[in-house]
Each structure stands twice: as structure tokens, then as C-alpha cells.
Amino acid sequence: MIALFIFANVCFSDSAASLTVKSKPVLTVSPSWLKPEASVALRCNCDNQSESWRIYWYKAVPDKSENGYIYELLPGSISETANNSFMIHGQTQTAGFTCRAGRGNPKYFTDYSEPKFVWSAVSHPAASLSVSPDREQHFTSESVTLNCGGNSTEWRVKRFSESGDLTVIPNCSDWMKMSGSSCVVSRQSSSKAVFWCESGSGEFSNTVNITLHSKLLSSVPVHPVTEGASVTLSCRRRGENNISDVIFYHHDKLIQNDSRGELKISAVSQSDEGFYKCEHSGEVSPQSWMAVKGELDSIYYCVSNPGSSSFPLLLVLGVVCGSVFIILLLLLCCFKHSKGETFIS
């Protein structure tokens, strides 16, 4: 755990004159992975907290001078709340949050809770993360390149492991020592973690799951697949180019068992979202989540992301909007003309 997150474990008793060692606040967030139009619930718990305490809610902003974060009060919290829960509506991007309790005049504050994150798989212009090779699972002997892109020249890559550790990636731990905007992860032990980029201007990128395994992999796209698109999932064994007689599972339910080594979905739908894994010669791969996004999400992303191929779409939208405007104008003129003729007669 990096130094910023090592705090003294203290909460204060209800008596301002007597400070009793308790436990620092613990923040929980739900859900961890963001869904469209979902609200995020924050809950801040502190041992022996009384009604005289007020909870202060903060967002975590990447601090380029440290490996950690600086904390800014959430605007919607109006500095403090009387209860230990707080709702955030309309959160669409990856973000970090923390809380602390305070009471008295002058204020006595607890330490900050350890930051907790809500993650989004959707890229946005200010900060984005892409993975090469473009899949969620990789062999431990392979090198995986994480590329940060967006409106920044300074980046760091963060990792949240399955064990709950939040760390900066080794060899990418210094803002100025990354190879441009890329971080290469190579020859790691078997593990699973969430990765994202943080910019020098305080932006979080989309997040990706990365699983490192030594023997058998199911090749699932690392980024969400657009509804209606085609996708091919494959099963890979270390040291072998092509394998056959593969069994594929969706949410642990067998969906294909034949001589093919691939699972082809011609038109992805929301029902195809979920966990996939494959089996070959008695060996079962780790499971990976394939996310599915709607077509409207893709259109919004193309329009809002200057780095995408949005020009043809914008041109079409411009023509449609212009045509509608002209039609409305003609109808308005006809309406006024009709009223004029009636008045004259």
C-alpha cells in the first residue's frame, strides 16, 4: 500500500476534550461498476459515531506530485451531511471518493477513509486506456501494453488487485518515467486486476479488467462490444497456435461443444453480456466478462470523442437537422400566409 493511504486509525469520542482511539471511517460504494443512468450510493461508517458528528464527502483527484490523491469536497454534499450515506446521480466516468467525520467548534476531524472507486468501461476524450493485444486475458509470459490517451502529456497507470491493493504499476510509477503514454506489463505471475490511467490534469480514464494466466485463455474483448456487432471468442493454449474440440460456457452454462476452437456471435445483443470461459482437454480457462453497450451509447461516444471517426456522423446529423429546420420554417410561413388570407376575406 502506498504511503498516502497509511493513516492513524482514529475516530474521536463524543467528548471534545477527550480523544479516544477508535477506528477510522470505512467507505463503501455501490455499485463498483457503473451502468447507464445508475446512481452511486456512498456509505461512511465510523465506530461509535454519534448524532453530533457530521460526515464530509470528497472526490479523489490524482496528485501528480505524489503517487496518491488530493481530496476535494463534493459540490452536491454542501460540505457535510447529518447521516452516513450520500447519493451521487448521473456519474458516468471512473471516479474515486473518500469521507471523514467532524464535530465541534473548532472542528475535530477523523482521518480520511481509504479511497474507493466506481469504474466505467466507457472511454472519453479527456482520458482513455487501450490494451494491446486487445483482449482481457493474457499469458504470464506475454507483454501487455497499456496505452493512455487524451488531453494530457503526463500519465500514470494504476492497478487495483483482486486482493484489494491499490498500487502504481512497477516501472510506470513515476509521472516522467513512462515510455511516453505507454506502460508495458511483462512476465507477471497469475493474477487478476483492474487497470486505469490517471492524467496530470486530474482525469481518470476508462478501466479494464486484465487477467494473467499461465496455461489456457478465453479470448474476450477488453472493451465493451456494440450491440448488433459481430464478435468471435477464441480459446488459446500456451505454445499452440490453433486448438479444436473446445467447450464454451456462458455464465457456467454450456453453449457450444464441437470441433471448432472459436465461438462466433453474428449480432451481439444484451443477452450475450456476461461471463465466458472455455475448456480444452480437461483444462478450464479463467472466466472473463464481456460487456455489451447499446447503439445509442456508441453514437454518443462518436459525437463526443474528437479522436473518433465522427465526421461522417456529424455531417449526417447536420444535414438532418438542417432539413428539419427548413421544413419547419416553410410550415410556419404557410401558416402565417393562411391566417393573412382569412383576415382579408
Short mmCIF file of C-alpha atoms in Angstrom, two decimals:
data_model
loop_
_atom_site.label_atom_id
_atom_site.label_comp_id
_atom_site.label_asym_id
_atom_site.label_seq_id
_atom_site.Cartn_x
_atom_site.Cartn_y
_atom_site.Cartn_z
CA MET A 1 0.00 0.00 0.00
CA ILE A 2 1.47 3.35 -0.94
CA ALA A 3 2.36 5.83 1.76
CA LEU A 4 -0.57 8.20 1.20
CA PHE A 5 -3.03 5.56 2.33
CA ILE A 6 -1.30 4.75 5.64
CA PHE A 7 -3.22 6.70 8.25
CA ALA A 8 -3.52 6.52 12.02
CA ASN A 9 -6.67 4.60 12.90
CA VAL A 10 -8.57 7.18 14.93
CA CYS A 11 -12.09 8.45 15.42
CA PHE A 12 -12.89 10.83 18.26
CA SER A 13 -15.23 10.20 21.17
CA ASP A 14 -18.32 12.34 21.73
CA SER A 15 -16.40 14.48 24.22
CA ALA A 16 -14.38 17.21 22.52
CA ALA A 17 -12.00 17.30 25.49
CA SER A 18 -11.25 13.58 25.34
CA LEU A 19 -9.89 11.99 22.19
CA THR A 20 -10.28 8.22 22.21
CA VAL A 21 -8.57 5.94 19.70
CA LYS A 22 -11.23 4.11 17.72
CA SER A 23 -11.17 3.17 14.03
CA LYS A 24 -11.04 5.47 11.05
CA PRO A 25 -14.07 5.69 8.75
CA VAL A 26 -14.68 2.93 6.24
CA LEU A 27 -16.23 3.98 2.94
CA THR A 28 -18.26 1.62 0.77
CA VAL A 29 -19.55 2.37 -2.73
CA SER A 30 -22.30 0.63 -4.66
CA PRO A 31 -22.21 -0.30 -7.46
CA SER A 32 -18.48 -0.54 -8.19
CA TRP A 33 -19.03 -0.80 -11.97
CA LEU A 34 -21.15 1.95 -13.46
CA LYS A 35 -24.23 1.22 -15.53
CA PRO A 36 -26.07 3.83 -17.67
CA GLU A 37 -28.33 6.08 -15.56
CA ALA A 38 -27.38 4.25 -12.34
CA SER A 39 -26.93 6.18 -9.09
CA VAL A 40 -23.92 5.62 -6.85
CA ALA A 41 -24.51 5.12 -3.12
CA LEU A 42 -21.72 6.15 -0.73
CA ARG A 43 -21.78 4.94 2.86
CA CYS A 44 -19.33 6.14 5.53
CA ASN A 45 -19.10 4.12 8.74
CA CYS A 46 -17.14 5.09 11.85
CA ASP A 47 -17.12 3.17 15.15
CA ASN A 48 -19.15 4.76 17.98
CA GLN A 49 -20.27 7.64 15.80
CA SER A 50 -22.96 9.77 17.49
CA GLU A 51 -25.54 12.17 16.08
CA SER A 52 -23.27 15.15 16.82
CA TRP A 53 -20.87 14.02 14.11
CA ARG A 54 -21.24 15.22 10.54
CA ILE A 55 -19.93 13.35 7.51
CA TYR A 56 -17.84 15.17 4.90
CA TRP A 57 -17.75 13.72 1.37
CA TYR A 58 -14.85 14.16 -1.05
CA LYS A 59 -13.77 13.20 -4.54
CA ALA A 60 -10.24 11.94 -5.11
CA VAL A 61 -8.16 13.93 -7.61
CA PRO A 62 -4.88 12.42 -8.89
CA ASP A 63 -1.93 14.28 -7.39
CA LYS A 64 0.98 14.32 -9.83
CA SER A 65 3.47 15.31 -7.12
CA GLU A 66 2.66 12.12 -5.22
CA ASN A 67 1.55 8.61 -6.06
CA GLY A 68 -1.73 9.31 -4.28
CA TYR A 69 -4.58 11.82 -4.33
CA ILE A 70 -5.76 15.15 -3.04
CA TYR A 71 -9.34 15.37 -1.78
CA GLU A 72 -11.91 17.97 -2.81
CA LEU A 73 -15.35 18.37 -1.21
CA LEU A 74 -18.15 17.07 -3.39
CA PRO A 75 -20.22 20.07 -4.55
CA GLY A 76 -23.53 18.30 -4.02
CA SER A 77 -22.78 17.46 -0.39
CA ILE A 78 -22.95 21.15 0.74
CA SER A 79 -19.85 20.48 2.85
CA GLU A 80 -21.46 17.98 5.22
CA THR A 81 -24.39 15.66 5.84
CA ALA A 82 -26.01 14.56 9.10
CA ASN A 83 -26.28 10.91 8.10
CA ASN A 84 -23.66 8.45 6.91
CA SER A 85 -24.99 7.91 3.39
CA PHE A 86 -24.88 10.05 0.27
CA MET A 87 -26.20 9.52 -3.26
CA ILE A 88 -24.49 10.63 -6.47
CA HIS A 89 -26.69 10.85 -9.55
CA GLY A 90 -25.51 10.95 -13.14
CA GLN A 91 -21.98 9.60 -12.52
CA THR A 92 -20.78 8.24 -15.86
CA GLN A 93 -16.98 8.18 -15.59
CA THR A 94 -14.45 6.42 -13.38
CA ALA A 95 -14.02 8.33 -10.11
CA GLY A 96 -12.58 7.99 -6.61
CA PHE A 97 -14.26 9.04 -3.36
CA THR A 98 -13.43 9.31 0.33
CA CYS A 99 -15.09 10.54 3.53
CA ARG A 100 -14.31 11.68 7.07
CA ALA A 101 -16.30 12.70 10.14
CA GLY A 102 -16.12 16.02 12.02
CA ARG A 103 -17.70 17.68 15.05
CA GLY A 104 -17.33 20.58 17.47
CA ASN A 105 -16.22 24.20 17.10
CA PRO A 106 -13.41 24.32 16.21
CA LYS A 107 -13.89 21.13 14.21
CA TYR A 108 -12.30 17.86 15.21
CA PHE A 109 -11.86 15.61 12.19
CA THR A 110 -11.16 11.94 11.80
CA ASP A 111 -8.69 10.79 9.19
CA TYR A 112 -9.91 10.29 5.66
CA SER A 113 -11.21 6.87 4.77
CA GLU A 114 -9.23 4.93 2.22
CA PRO A 115 -10.42 5.96 -1.25
CA LYS A 116 -12.92 3.75 -3.02
CA PHE A 117 -13.63 3.79 -6.74
CA VAL A 118 -16.51 3.44 -9.15
CA TRP A 119 -15.37 2.19 -12.52
CA SER A 120 -16.61 2.80 -16.04
CA ALA A 121 -15.58 0.84 -19.12
CA VAL A 122 -16.56 3.73 -21.44
CA SER A 123 -13.76 5.85 -22.94
CA HIS A 124 -13.98 9.63 -23.10
CA PRO A 125 -11.89 12.36 -24.77
CA ALA A 126 -10.01 13.66 -21.73
CA ALA A 127 -8.52 10.30 -20.76
CA SER A 128 -8.72 6.80 -22.20
CA LEU A 129 -6.99 3.45 -21.81
CA SER A 130 -6.45 0.90 -24.57
CA VAL A 131 -4.80 -2.51 -24.31
CA SER A 132 -2.56 -4.34 -26.78
CA PRO A 133 -3.19 -7.19 -27.51
CA ASP A 134 -6.86 -6.18 -27.35
CA ARG A 135 -8.24 -8.86 -25.04
CA GLU A 136 -8.88 -9.30 -21.33
CA GLN A 137 -6.83 -12.46 -20.73
CA HIS A 138 -3.09 -12.79 -21.38
CA PHE A 139 -0.42 -15.39 -20.75
CA THR A 140 2.00 -14.64 -17.91
CA SER A 141 4.89 -14.95 -20.39
CA GLU A 142 3.44 -12.24 -22.69
CA SER A 143 3.98 -8.49 -22.59
CA VAL A 144 0.83 -6.39 -22.31
CA THR A 145 0.98 -2.74 -23.36
CA LEU A 146 -1.34 -0.25 -21.69
CA ASN A 147 -1.73 2.95 -23.71
CA CYS A 148 -3.02 6.15 -22.12
CA GLY A 149 -4.55 8.76 -24.43
CA GLY A 150 -6.35 12.07 -24.12
CA ASN A 151 -5.81 15.70 -23.21
CA SER A 152 -2.61 15.26 -21.21
CA THR A 153 1.12 14.72 -21.62
CA GLU A 154 1.63 13.21 -18.14
CA TRP A 155 0.24 9.84 -17.15
CA ARG A 156 0.46 7.13 -14.56
CA VAL A 157 -1.15 3.70 -14.62
CA LYS A 158 -2.92 2.40 -11.51
CA ARG A 159 -3.87 -1.14 -10.59
CA PHE A 160 -6.48 -2.39 -8.13
CA SER A 161 -5.80 -6.07 -7.46
CA GLU A 162 -8.23 -8.82 -6.55
CA SER A 163 -6.78 -8.78 -3.02
CA GLY A 164 -7.82 -5.12 -2.63
CA ASP A 165 -4.39 -3.47 -3.01
CA LEU A 166 -4.23 -0.13 -4.87
CA THR A 167 -0.81 0.40 -6.41
CA VAL A 168 1.07 2.18 -9.16
CA ILE A 169 2.33 -0.25 -11.79
CA PRO A 170 6.04 -1.16 -11.33
CA ASN A 171 8.24 0.64 -13.89
CA CYS A 172 5.39 3.07 -14.53
CA SER A 173 5.35 4.56 -11.04
CA ASP A 174 6.87 7.93 -11.92
CA TRP A 175 4.99 10.52 -13.98
CA MET A 176 8.05 11.22 -16.07
CA LYS A 177 9.38 7.65 -16.48
CA MET A 178 6.62 6.10 -18.52
CA SER A 179 7.55 5.49 -22.14
CA GLY A 180 5.53 8.38 -23.50
CA SER A 181 1.96 7.43 -22.71
CA SER A 182 2.56 3.66 -22.63
CA CYS A 183 3.19 1.22 -19.81
CA VAL A 184 4.37 -2.32 -20.51
CA VAL A 185 3.45 -5.11 -18.09
CA SER A 186 5.54 -8.24 -18.68
CA ARG A 187 6.31 -11.57 -17.07
CA GLN A 188 3.95 -11.26 -14.15
CA SER A 189 2.58 -14.10 -12.01
CA SER A 190 -1.00 -15.27 -12.47
CA SER A 191 -3.32 -12.52 -11.26
CA LYS A 192 -6.46 -10.50 -11.95
CA ALA A 193 -6.77 -6.74 -11.51
CA VAL A 194 -8.50 -3.57 -12.69
CA PHE A 195 -6.29 -1.04 -14.53
CA TRP A 196 -6.78 2.61 -15.45
CA CYS A 197 -4.83 5.73 -16.43
CA GLU A 198 -4.64 8.96 -14.43
CA SER A 199 -3.63 12.21 -16.09
CA GLY A 200 -1.54 15.11 -14.87
CA SER A 201 -4.64 17.29 -15.12
CA GLY A 202 -6.57 15.06 -12.70
CA GLU A 203 -8.61 12.90 -15.09
CA PHE A 204 -9.43 9.20 -14.75
CA SER A 205 -9.64 7.03 -17.85
CA ASN A 206 -11.97 4.13 -18.51
CA THR A 207 -10.99 0.98 -16.66
CA VAL A 208 -10.22 -2.52 -17.91
CA ASN A 209 -10.01 -5.95 -16.32
CA ILE A 210 -6.76 -7.79 -17.04
CA THR A 211 -6.26 -11.47 -16.18
CA LEU A 212 -2.82 -13.07 -16.38
CA HIS A 213 -2.75 -16.88 -16.59
CA SER A 214 -0.14 -19.47 -17.49
CA LYS A 215 -1.95 -22.22 -19.46
CA LEU A 216 -5.37 -21.72 -21.10
CA LEU A 217 -7.13 -18.47 -22.03
CA SER A 218 -10.54 -17.48 -23.35
CA SER A 219 -10.09 -14.52 -25.69
CA VAL A 220 -12.76 -11.98 -24.64
CA PRO A 221 -12.62 -8.32 -25.84
CA VAL A 222 -11.28 -5.98 -23.18
CA HIS A 223 -13.66 -3.14 -24.20
CA PRO A 224 -17.48 -3.26 -24.43
CA VAL A 225 -18.89 -4.71 -27.66
CA THR A 226 -21.54 -2.67 -29.50
CA GLU A 227 -24.98 -4.20 -29.71
CA GLY A 228 -25.56 -5.60 -33.21
CA ALA A 229 -21.85 -6.04 -33.97
CA SER A 230 -20.23 -9.42 -34.59
CA VAL A 231 -17.63 -10.86 -32.24
CA THR A 232 -15.51 -14.01 -32.20
CA LEU A 233 -14.32 -15.52 -28.93
CA SER A 234 -11.45 -17.98 -29.11
CA CYS A 235 -9.70 -20.39 -26.80
CA ARG A 236 -5.90 -20.28 -26.64
CA ARG A 237 -3.42 -22.69 -25.14
CA ARG A 238 0.12 -21.58 -24.38
CA GLY A 239 2.55 -22.74 -27.08
CA GLU A 240 -0.17 -23.84 -29.54
CA ASN A 241 -1.44 -21.67 -32.41
CA ASN A 242 -4.78 -23.40 -33.05
CA ILE A 243 -6.74 -25.82 -30.92
CA SER A 244 -10.03 -27.62 -31.61
CA ASP A 245 -12.66 -29.59 -29.68
CA VAL A 246 -13.26 -26.65 -27.38
CA ILE A 247 -16.20 -26.24 -24.99
CA PHE A 248 -17.52 -22.72 -24.36
CA TYR A 249 -19.53 -21.61 -21.34
CA HIS A 250 -21.69 -18.53 -20.72
CA HIS A 251 -22.42 -17.97 -17.01
CA ASP A 252 -21.25 -21.57 -16.43
CA LYS A 253 -23.85 -22.87 -18.90
CA LEU A 254 -22.50 -24.92 -21.84
CA ILE A 255 -23.31 -23.08 -25.08
CA GLN A 256 -21.02 -24.77 -27.65
CA ASN A 257 -19.33 -28.16 -27.73
CA ASP A 258 -17.96 -29.16 -31.13
CA SER A 259 -14.76 -29.35 -33.15
CA ARG A 260 -14.43 -25.58 -33.54
CA GLY A 261 -11.95 -23.59 -31.47
CA GLU A 262 -13.97 -20.39 -31.76
CA LEU A 263 -17.33 -19.08 -30.67
CA LYS A 264 -18.87 -16.70 -33.21
CA ILE A 265 -21.73 -14.33 -32.34
CA SER A 266 -23.00 -12.70 -35.54
CA ALA A 267 -25.12 -9.98 -33.90
CA VAL A 268 -24.41 -9.24 -30.26
CA SER A 269 -27.40 -8.50 -28.00
CA GLN A 270 -27.73 -7.57 -24.34
CA SER A 271 -28.44 -11.21 -23.52
CA ASP A 272 -24.91 -12.06 -24.68
CA GLU A 273 -23.36 -9.93 -21.93
CA GLY A 274 -21.79 -11.91 -19.11
CA PHE A 275 -19.01 -14.27 -18.06
CA TYR A 276 -17.35 -16.54 -20.62
CA LYS A 277 -14.82 -19.32 -20.25
CA CYS A 278 -13.57 -22.23 -22.35
CA GLU A 279 -12.47 -25.80 -21.69
CA HIS A 280 -9.96 -27.91 -23.61
CA SER A 281 -8.64 -31.38 -22.73
CA GLY A 282 -9.96 -31.07 -19.20
CA GLU A 283 -8.31 -27.67 -18.61
CA VAL A 284 -10.66 -24.73 -17.89
CA SER A 285 -9.69 -21.11 -18.56
CA PRO A 286 -10.40 -18.25 -16.14
CA GLN A 287 -13.74 -16.58 -16.84
CA SER A 288 -13.98 -13.05 -18.25
CA TRP A 289 -16.84 -10.59 -18.50
CA MET A 290 -17.92 -9.46 -21.97
CA ALA A 291 -19.69 -6.11 -21.70
CA VAL A 292 -22.29 -5.02 -24.27
CA LYS A 293 -23.16 -1.38 -24.95
CA GLY A 294 -26.19 -0.08 -26.82
CA GLU A 295 -26.01 1.56 -30.24
CA LEU A 296 -27.03 4.94 -28.76
CA ASP A 297 -24.03 4.76 -26.42
CA SER A 298 -21.79 4.27 -29.45
CA ILE A 299 -23.34 7.22 -31.31
CA TYR A 300 -22.91 9.44 -28.24
CA TYR A 301 -19.29 8.36 -27.92
CA CYS A 302 -18.54 9.08 -31.59
CA VAL A 303 -20.06 12.56 -31.36
CA SER A 304 -18.42 13.43 -28.04
CA ASN A 305 -15.00 11.97 -28.81
CA PRO A 306 -12.95 14.15 -31.20
CA GLY A 307 -10.47 11.33 -31.65
CA SER A 308 -13.06 9.03 -33.20
CA SER A 309 -14.25 8.84 -36.79
CA SER A 310 -17.19 11.14 -36.08
CA PHE A 311 -17.04 13.41 -39.13
CA PRO A 312 -19.44 11.37 -41.35
CA LEU A 313 -21.89 11.06 -38.46
CA LEU A 314 -21.74 14.77 -37.69
CA LEU A 315 -22.27 15.52 -41.38
CA VAL A 316 -25.39 13.33 -41.46
CA LEU A 317 -26.71 14.88 -38.27
CA GLY A 318 -26.09 18.36 -39.70
CA VAL A 319 -27.99 17.55 -42.91
CA VAL A 320 -30.92 16.05 -40.97
CA CYS A 321 -31.14 18.97 -38.53
CA GLY A 322 -30.89 21.48 -41.38
CA SER A 323 -33.65 19.75 -43.34
CA VAL A 324 -35.96 19.69 -40.32
CA PHE A 325 -35.32 23.38 -39.70
CA ILE A 326 -36.18 24.28 -43.33
CA ILE A 327 -39.38 22.20 -43.23
CA LEU A 328 -40.49 23.87 -40.01
CA LEU A 329 -39.74 27.29 -41.48
CA LEU A 330 -41.84 26.55 -44.60
CA LEU A 331 -44.73 25.29 -42.46
CA LEU A 332 -44.58 28.45 -40.36
CA CYS A 333 -44.65 30.65 -43.48
CA CYS A 334 -47.63 28.73 -44.88
CA PHE A 335 -49.45 29.06 -41.58
CA LYS A 336 -48.89 32.84 -41.45
CA HIS A 337 -49.94 33.20 -45.10
CA SER A 338 -53.12 31.21 -44.44
CA LYS A 339 -54.01 33.42 -41.47
CA GLY A 340 -53.43 36.50 -43.58
CA GLU A 341 -55.83 35.34 -46.34
CA THR A 342 -58.54 34.59 -43.80
CA PHE A 343 -58.24 38.03 -42.25
CA ILE A 344 -58.53 39.82 -45.65
CA SER A 345 -61.70 37.99 -46.64
#
